PDB file of N, CA and C in Angstrom:
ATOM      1  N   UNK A   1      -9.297-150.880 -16.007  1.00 58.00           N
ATOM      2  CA  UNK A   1      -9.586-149.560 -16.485  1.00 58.00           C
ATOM      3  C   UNK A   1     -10.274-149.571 -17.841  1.00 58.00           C
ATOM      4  N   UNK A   2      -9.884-150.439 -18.480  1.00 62.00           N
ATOM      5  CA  UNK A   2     -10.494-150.670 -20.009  1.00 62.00           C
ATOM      6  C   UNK A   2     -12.036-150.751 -20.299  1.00 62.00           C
ATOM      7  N   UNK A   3     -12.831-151.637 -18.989  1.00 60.00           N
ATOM      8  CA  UNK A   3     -13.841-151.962 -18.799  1.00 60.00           C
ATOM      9  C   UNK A   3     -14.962-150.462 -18.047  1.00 60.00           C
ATOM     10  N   UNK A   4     -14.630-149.606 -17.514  1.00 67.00           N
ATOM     11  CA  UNK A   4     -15.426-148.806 -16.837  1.00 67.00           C
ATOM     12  C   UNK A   4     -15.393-147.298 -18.061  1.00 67.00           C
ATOM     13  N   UNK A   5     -16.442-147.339 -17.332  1.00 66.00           N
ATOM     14  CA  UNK A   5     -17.566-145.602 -18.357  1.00 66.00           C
ATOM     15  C   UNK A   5     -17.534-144.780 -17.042  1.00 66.00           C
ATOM     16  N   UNK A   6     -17.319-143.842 -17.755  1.00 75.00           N
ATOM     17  CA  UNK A   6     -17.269-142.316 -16.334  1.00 75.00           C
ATOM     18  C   UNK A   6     -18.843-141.821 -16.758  1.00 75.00           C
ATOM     19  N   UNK A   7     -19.251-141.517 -15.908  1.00 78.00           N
ATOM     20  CA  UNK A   7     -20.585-140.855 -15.386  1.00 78.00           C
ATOM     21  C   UNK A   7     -20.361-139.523 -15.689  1.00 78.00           C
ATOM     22  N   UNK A   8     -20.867-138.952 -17.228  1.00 86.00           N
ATOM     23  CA  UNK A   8     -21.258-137.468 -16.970  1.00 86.00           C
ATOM     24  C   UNK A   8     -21.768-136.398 -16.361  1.00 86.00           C
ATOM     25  N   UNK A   9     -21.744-135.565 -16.500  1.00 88.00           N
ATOM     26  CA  UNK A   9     -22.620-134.760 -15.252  1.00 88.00           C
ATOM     27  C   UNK A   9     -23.792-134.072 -16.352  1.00 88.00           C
ATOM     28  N   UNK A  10     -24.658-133.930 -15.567  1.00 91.00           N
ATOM     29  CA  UNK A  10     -25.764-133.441 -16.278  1.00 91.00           C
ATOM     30  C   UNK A  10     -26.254-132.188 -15.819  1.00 91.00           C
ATOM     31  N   UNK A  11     -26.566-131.245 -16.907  1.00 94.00           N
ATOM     32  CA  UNK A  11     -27.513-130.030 -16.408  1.00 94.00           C
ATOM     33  C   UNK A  11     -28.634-130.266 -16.445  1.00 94.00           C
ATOM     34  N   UNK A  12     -28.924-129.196 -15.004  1.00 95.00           N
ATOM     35  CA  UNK A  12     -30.026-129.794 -14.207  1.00 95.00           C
ATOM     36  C   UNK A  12     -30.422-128.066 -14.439  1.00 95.00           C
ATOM     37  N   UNK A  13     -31.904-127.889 -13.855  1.00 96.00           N
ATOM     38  CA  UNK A  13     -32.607-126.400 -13.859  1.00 96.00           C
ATOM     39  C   UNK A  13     -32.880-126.404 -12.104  1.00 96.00           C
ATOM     40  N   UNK A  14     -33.058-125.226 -11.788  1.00 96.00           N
ATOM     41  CA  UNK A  14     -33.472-125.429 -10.453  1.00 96.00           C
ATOM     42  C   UNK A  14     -35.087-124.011 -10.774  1.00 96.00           C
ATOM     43  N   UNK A  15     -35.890-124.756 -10.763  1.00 97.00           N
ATOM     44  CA  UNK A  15     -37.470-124.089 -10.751  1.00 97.00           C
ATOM     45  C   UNK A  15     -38.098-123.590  -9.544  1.00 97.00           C
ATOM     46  N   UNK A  16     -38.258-122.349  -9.449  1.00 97.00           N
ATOM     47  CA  UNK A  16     -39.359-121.905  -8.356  1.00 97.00           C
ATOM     48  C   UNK A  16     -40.601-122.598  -8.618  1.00 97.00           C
ATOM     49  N   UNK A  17     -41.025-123.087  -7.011  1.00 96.00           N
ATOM     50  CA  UNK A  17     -42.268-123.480  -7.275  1.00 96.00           C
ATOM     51  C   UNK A  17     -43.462-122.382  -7.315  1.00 96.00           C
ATOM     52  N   UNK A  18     -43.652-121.270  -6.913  1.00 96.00           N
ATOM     53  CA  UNK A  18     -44.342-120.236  -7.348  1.00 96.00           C
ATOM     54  C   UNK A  18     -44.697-119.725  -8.520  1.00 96.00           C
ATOM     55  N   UNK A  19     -43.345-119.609  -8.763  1.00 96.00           N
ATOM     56  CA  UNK A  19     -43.592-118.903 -10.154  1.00 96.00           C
ATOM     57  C   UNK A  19     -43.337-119.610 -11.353  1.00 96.00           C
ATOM     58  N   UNK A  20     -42.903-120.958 -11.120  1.00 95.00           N
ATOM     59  CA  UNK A  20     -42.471-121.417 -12.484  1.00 95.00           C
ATOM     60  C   UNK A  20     -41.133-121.362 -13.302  1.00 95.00           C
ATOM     61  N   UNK A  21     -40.733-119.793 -13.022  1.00 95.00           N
ATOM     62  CA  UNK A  21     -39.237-119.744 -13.356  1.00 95.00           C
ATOM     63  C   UNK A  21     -38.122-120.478 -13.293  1.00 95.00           C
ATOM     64  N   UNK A  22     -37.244-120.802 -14.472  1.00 96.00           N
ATOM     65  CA  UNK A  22     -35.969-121.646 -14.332  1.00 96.00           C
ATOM     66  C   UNK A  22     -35.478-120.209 -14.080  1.00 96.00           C
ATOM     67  N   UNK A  23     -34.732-120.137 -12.704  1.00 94.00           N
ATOM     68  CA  UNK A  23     -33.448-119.507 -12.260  1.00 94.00           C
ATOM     69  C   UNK A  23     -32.139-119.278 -12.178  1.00 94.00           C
ATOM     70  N   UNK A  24     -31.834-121.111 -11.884  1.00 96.00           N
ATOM     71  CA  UNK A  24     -30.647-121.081 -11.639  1.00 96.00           C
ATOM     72  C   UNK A  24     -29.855-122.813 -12.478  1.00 96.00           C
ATOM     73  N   UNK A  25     -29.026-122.518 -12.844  1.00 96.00           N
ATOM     74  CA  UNK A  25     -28.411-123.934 -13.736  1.00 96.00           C
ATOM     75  C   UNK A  25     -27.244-124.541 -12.418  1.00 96.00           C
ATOM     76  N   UNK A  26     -27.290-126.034 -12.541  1.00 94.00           N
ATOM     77  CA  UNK A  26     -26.415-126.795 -12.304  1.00 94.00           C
ATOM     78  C   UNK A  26     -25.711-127.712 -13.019  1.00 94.00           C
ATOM     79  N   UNK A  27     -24.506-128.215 -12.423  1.00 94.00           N
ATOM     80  CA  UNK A  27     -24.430-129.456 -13.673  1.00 94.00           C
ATOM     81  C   UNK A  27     -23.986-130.835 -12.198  1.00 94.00           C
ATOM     82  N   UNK A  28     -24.926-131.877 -12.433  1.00 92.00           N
ATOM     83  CA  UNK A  28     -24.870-133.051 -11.786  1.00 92.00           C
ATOM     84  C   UNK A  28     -24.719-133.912 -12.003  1.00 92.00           C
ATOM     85  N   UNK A  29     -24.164-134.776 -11.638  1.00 89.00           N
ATOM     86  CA  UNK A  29     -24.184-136.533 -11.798  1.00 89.00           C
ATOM     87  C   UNK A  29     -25.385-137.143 -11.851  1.00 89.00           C
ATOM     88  N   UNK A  30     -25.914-137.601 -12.823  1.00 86.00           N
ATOM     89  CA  UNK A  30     -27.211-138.361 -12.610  1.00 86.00           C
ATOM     90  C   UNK A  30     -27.003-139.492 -11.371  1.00 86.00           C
ATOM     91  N   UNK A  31     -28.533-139.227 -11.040  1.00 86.00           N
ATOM     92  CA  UNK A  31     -28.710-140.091  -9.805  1.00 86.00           C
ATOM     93  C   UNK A  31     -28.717-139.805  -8.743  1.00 86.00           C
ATOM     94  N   UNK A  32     -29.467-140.355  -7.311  1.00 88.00           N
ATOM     95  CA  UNK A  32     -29.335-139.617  -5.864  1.00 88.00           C
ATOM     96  C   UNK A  32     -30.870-138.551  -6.105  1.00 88.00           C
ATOM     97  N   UNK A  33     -31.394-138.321  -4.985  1.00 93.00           N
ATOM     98  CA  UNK A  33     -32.412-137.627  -5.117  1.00 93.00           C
ATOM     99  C   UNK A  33     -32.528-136.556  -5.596  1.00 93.00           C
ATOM    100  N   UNK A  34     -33.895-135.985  -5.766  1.00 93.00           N
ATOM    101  CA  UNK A  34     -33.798-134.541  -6.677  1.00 93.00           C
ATOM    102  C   UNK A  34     -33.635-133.560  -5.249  1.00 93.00           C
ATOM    103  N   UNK A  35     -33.160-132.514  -6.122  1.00 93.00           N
ATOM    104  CA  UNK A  35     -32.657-130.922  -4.965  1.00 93.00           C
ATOM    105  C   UNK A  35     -34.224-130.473  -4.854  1.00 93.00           C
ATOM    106  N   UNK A  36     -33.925-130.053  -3.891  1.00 96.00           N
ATOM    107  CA  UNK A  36     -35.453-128.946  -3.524  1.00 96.00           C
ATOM    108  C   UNK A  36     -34.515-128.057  -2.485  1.00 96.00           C
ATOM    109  N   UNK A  37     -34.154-126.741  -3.165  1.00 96.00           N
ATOM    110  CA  UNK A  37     -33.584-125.915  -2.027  1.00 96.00           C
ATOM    111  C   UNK A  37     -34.210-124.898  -1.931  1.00 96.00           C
ATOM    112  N   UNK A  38     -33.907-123.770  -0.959  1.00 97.00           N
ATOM    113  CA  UNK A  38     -34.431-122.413  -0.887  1.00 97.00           C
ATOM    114  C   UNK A  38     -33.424-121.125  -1.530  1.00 97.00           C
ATOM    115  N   UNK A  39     -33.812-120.946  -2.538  1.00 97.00           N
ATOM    116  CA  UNK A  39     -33.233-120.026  -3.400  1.00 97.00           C
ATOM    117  C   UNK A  39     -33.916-118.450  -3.472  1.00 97.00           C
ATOM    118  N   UNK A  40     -33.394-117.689  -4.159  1.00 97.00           N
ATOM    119  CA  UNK A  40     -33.630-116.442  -4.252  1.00 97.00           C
ATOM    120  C   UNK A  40     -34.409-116.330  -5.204  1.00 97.00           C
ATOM    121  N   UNK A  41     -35.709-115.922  -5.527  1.00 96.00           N
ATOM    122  CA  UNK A  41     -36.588-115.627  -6.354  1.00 96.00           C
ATOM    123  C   UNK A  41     -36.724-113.826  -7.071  1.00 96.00           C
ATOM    124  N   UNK A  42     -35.722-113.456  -7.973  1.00 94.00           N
ATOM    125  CA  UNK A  42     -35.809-112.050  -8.547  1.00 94.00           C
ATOM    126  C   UNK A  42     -37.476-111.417  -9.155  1.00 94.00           C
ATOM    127  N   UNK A  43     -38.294-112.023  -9.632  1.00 95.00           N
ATOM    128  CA  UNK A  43     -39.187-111.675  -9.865  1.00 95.00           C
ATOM    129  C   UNK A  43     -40.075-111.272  -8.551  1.00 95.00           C
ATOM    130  N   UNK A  44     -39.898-112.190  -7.533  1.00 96.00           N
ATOM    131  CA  UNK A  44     -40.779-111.985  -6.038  1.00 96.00           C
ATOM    132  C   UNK A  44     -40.014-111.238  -5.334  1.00 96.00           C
ATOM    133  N   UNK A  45     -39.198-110.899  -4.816  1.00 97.00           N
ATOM    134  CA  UNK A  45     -37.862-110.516  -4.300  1.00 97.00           C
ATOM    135  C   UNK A  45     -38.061-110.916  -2.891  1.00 97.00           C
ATOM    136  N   UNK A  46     -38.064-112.211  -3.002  1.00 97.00           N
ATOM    137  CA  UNK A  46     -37.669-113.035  -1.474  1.00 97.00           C
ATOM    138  C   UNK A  46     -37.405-114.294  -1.711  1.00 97.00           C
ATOM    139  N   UNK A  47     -37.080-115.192  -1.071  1.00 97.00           N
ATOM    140  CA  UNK A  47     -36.339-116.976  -1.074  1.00 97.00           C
ATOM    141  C   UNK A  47     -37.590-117.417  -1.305  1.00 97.00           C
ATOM    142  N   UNK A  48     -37.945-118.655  -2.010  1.00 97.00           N
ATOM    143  CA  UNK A  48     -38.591-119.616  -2.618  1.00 97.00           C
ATOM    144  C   UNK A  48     -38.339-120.515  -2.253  1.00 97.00           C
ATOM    145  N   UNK A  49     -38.701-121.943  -2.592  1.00 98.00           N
ATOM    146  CA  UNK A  49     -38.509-123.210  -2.818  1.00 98.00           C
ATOM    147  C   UNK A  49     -38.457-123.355  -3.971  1.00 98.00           C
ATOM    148  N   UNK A  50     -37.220-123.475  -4.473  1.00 97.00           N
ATOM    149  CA  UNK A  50     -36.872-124.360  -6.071  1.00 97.00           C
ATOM    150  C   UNK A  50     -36.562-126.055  -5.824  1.00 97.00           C
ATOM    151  N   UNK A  51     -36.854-126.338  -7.003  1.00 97.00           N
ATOM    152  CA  UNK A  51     -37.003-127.587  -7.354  1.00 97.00           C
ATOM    153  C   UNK A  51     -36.428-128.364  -8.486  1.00 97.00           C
ATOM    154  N   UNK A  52     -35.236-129.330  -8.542  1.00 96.00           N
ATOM    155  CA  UNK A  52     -34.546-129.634  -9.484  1.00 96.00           C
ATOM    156  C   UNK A  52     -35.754-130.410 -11.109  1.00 96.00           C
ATOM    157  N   UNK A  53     -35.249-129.685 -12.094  1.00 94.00           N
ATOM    158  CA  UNK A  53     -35.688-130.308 -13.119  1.00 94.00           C
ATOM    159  C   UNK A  53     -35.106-130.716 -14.317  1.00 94.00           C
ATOM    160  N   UNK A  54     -34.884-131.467 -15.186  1.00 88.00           N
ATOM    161  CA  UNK A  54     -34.249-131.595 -16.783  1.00 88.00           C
ATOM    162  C   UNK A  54     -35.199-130.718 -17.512  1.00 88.00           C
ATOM    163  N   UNK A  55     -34.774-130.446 -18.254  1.00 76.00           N
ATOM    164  CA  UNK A  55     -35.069-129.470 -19.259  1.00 76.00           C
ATOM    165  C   UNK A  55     -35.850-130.281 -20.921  1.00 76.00           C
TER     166      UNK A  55
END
């Protein structure tokens, strides 16, 4: 136990690809592929494709 480091989690942004907008915050474990989900876009008012980013 002495020897191991815990893995923080990191905030992550989730970006429309349309518009550019950071929307929505996560907090993740670094590592493992990036998110690309279909989220709700308030400025367009319909689902998007967002896209995980660091800030």
């Amino acid at each position: 136990m002495a020897g191991r480091s815990k893995k923080k989690a990191d905030t992550v942004f989730l970006v429309c690809e349309e518009t550019g907008d950071y929307n929505y915050t996560l907090q993740r474990k670094p590592g493992g592929e990036k998110l690309r989900l279909k989220k709700y876009s308030s400025r367009l008012r319909k689902h998007t494709w967002h896209v995980e980013k660091k800030k």
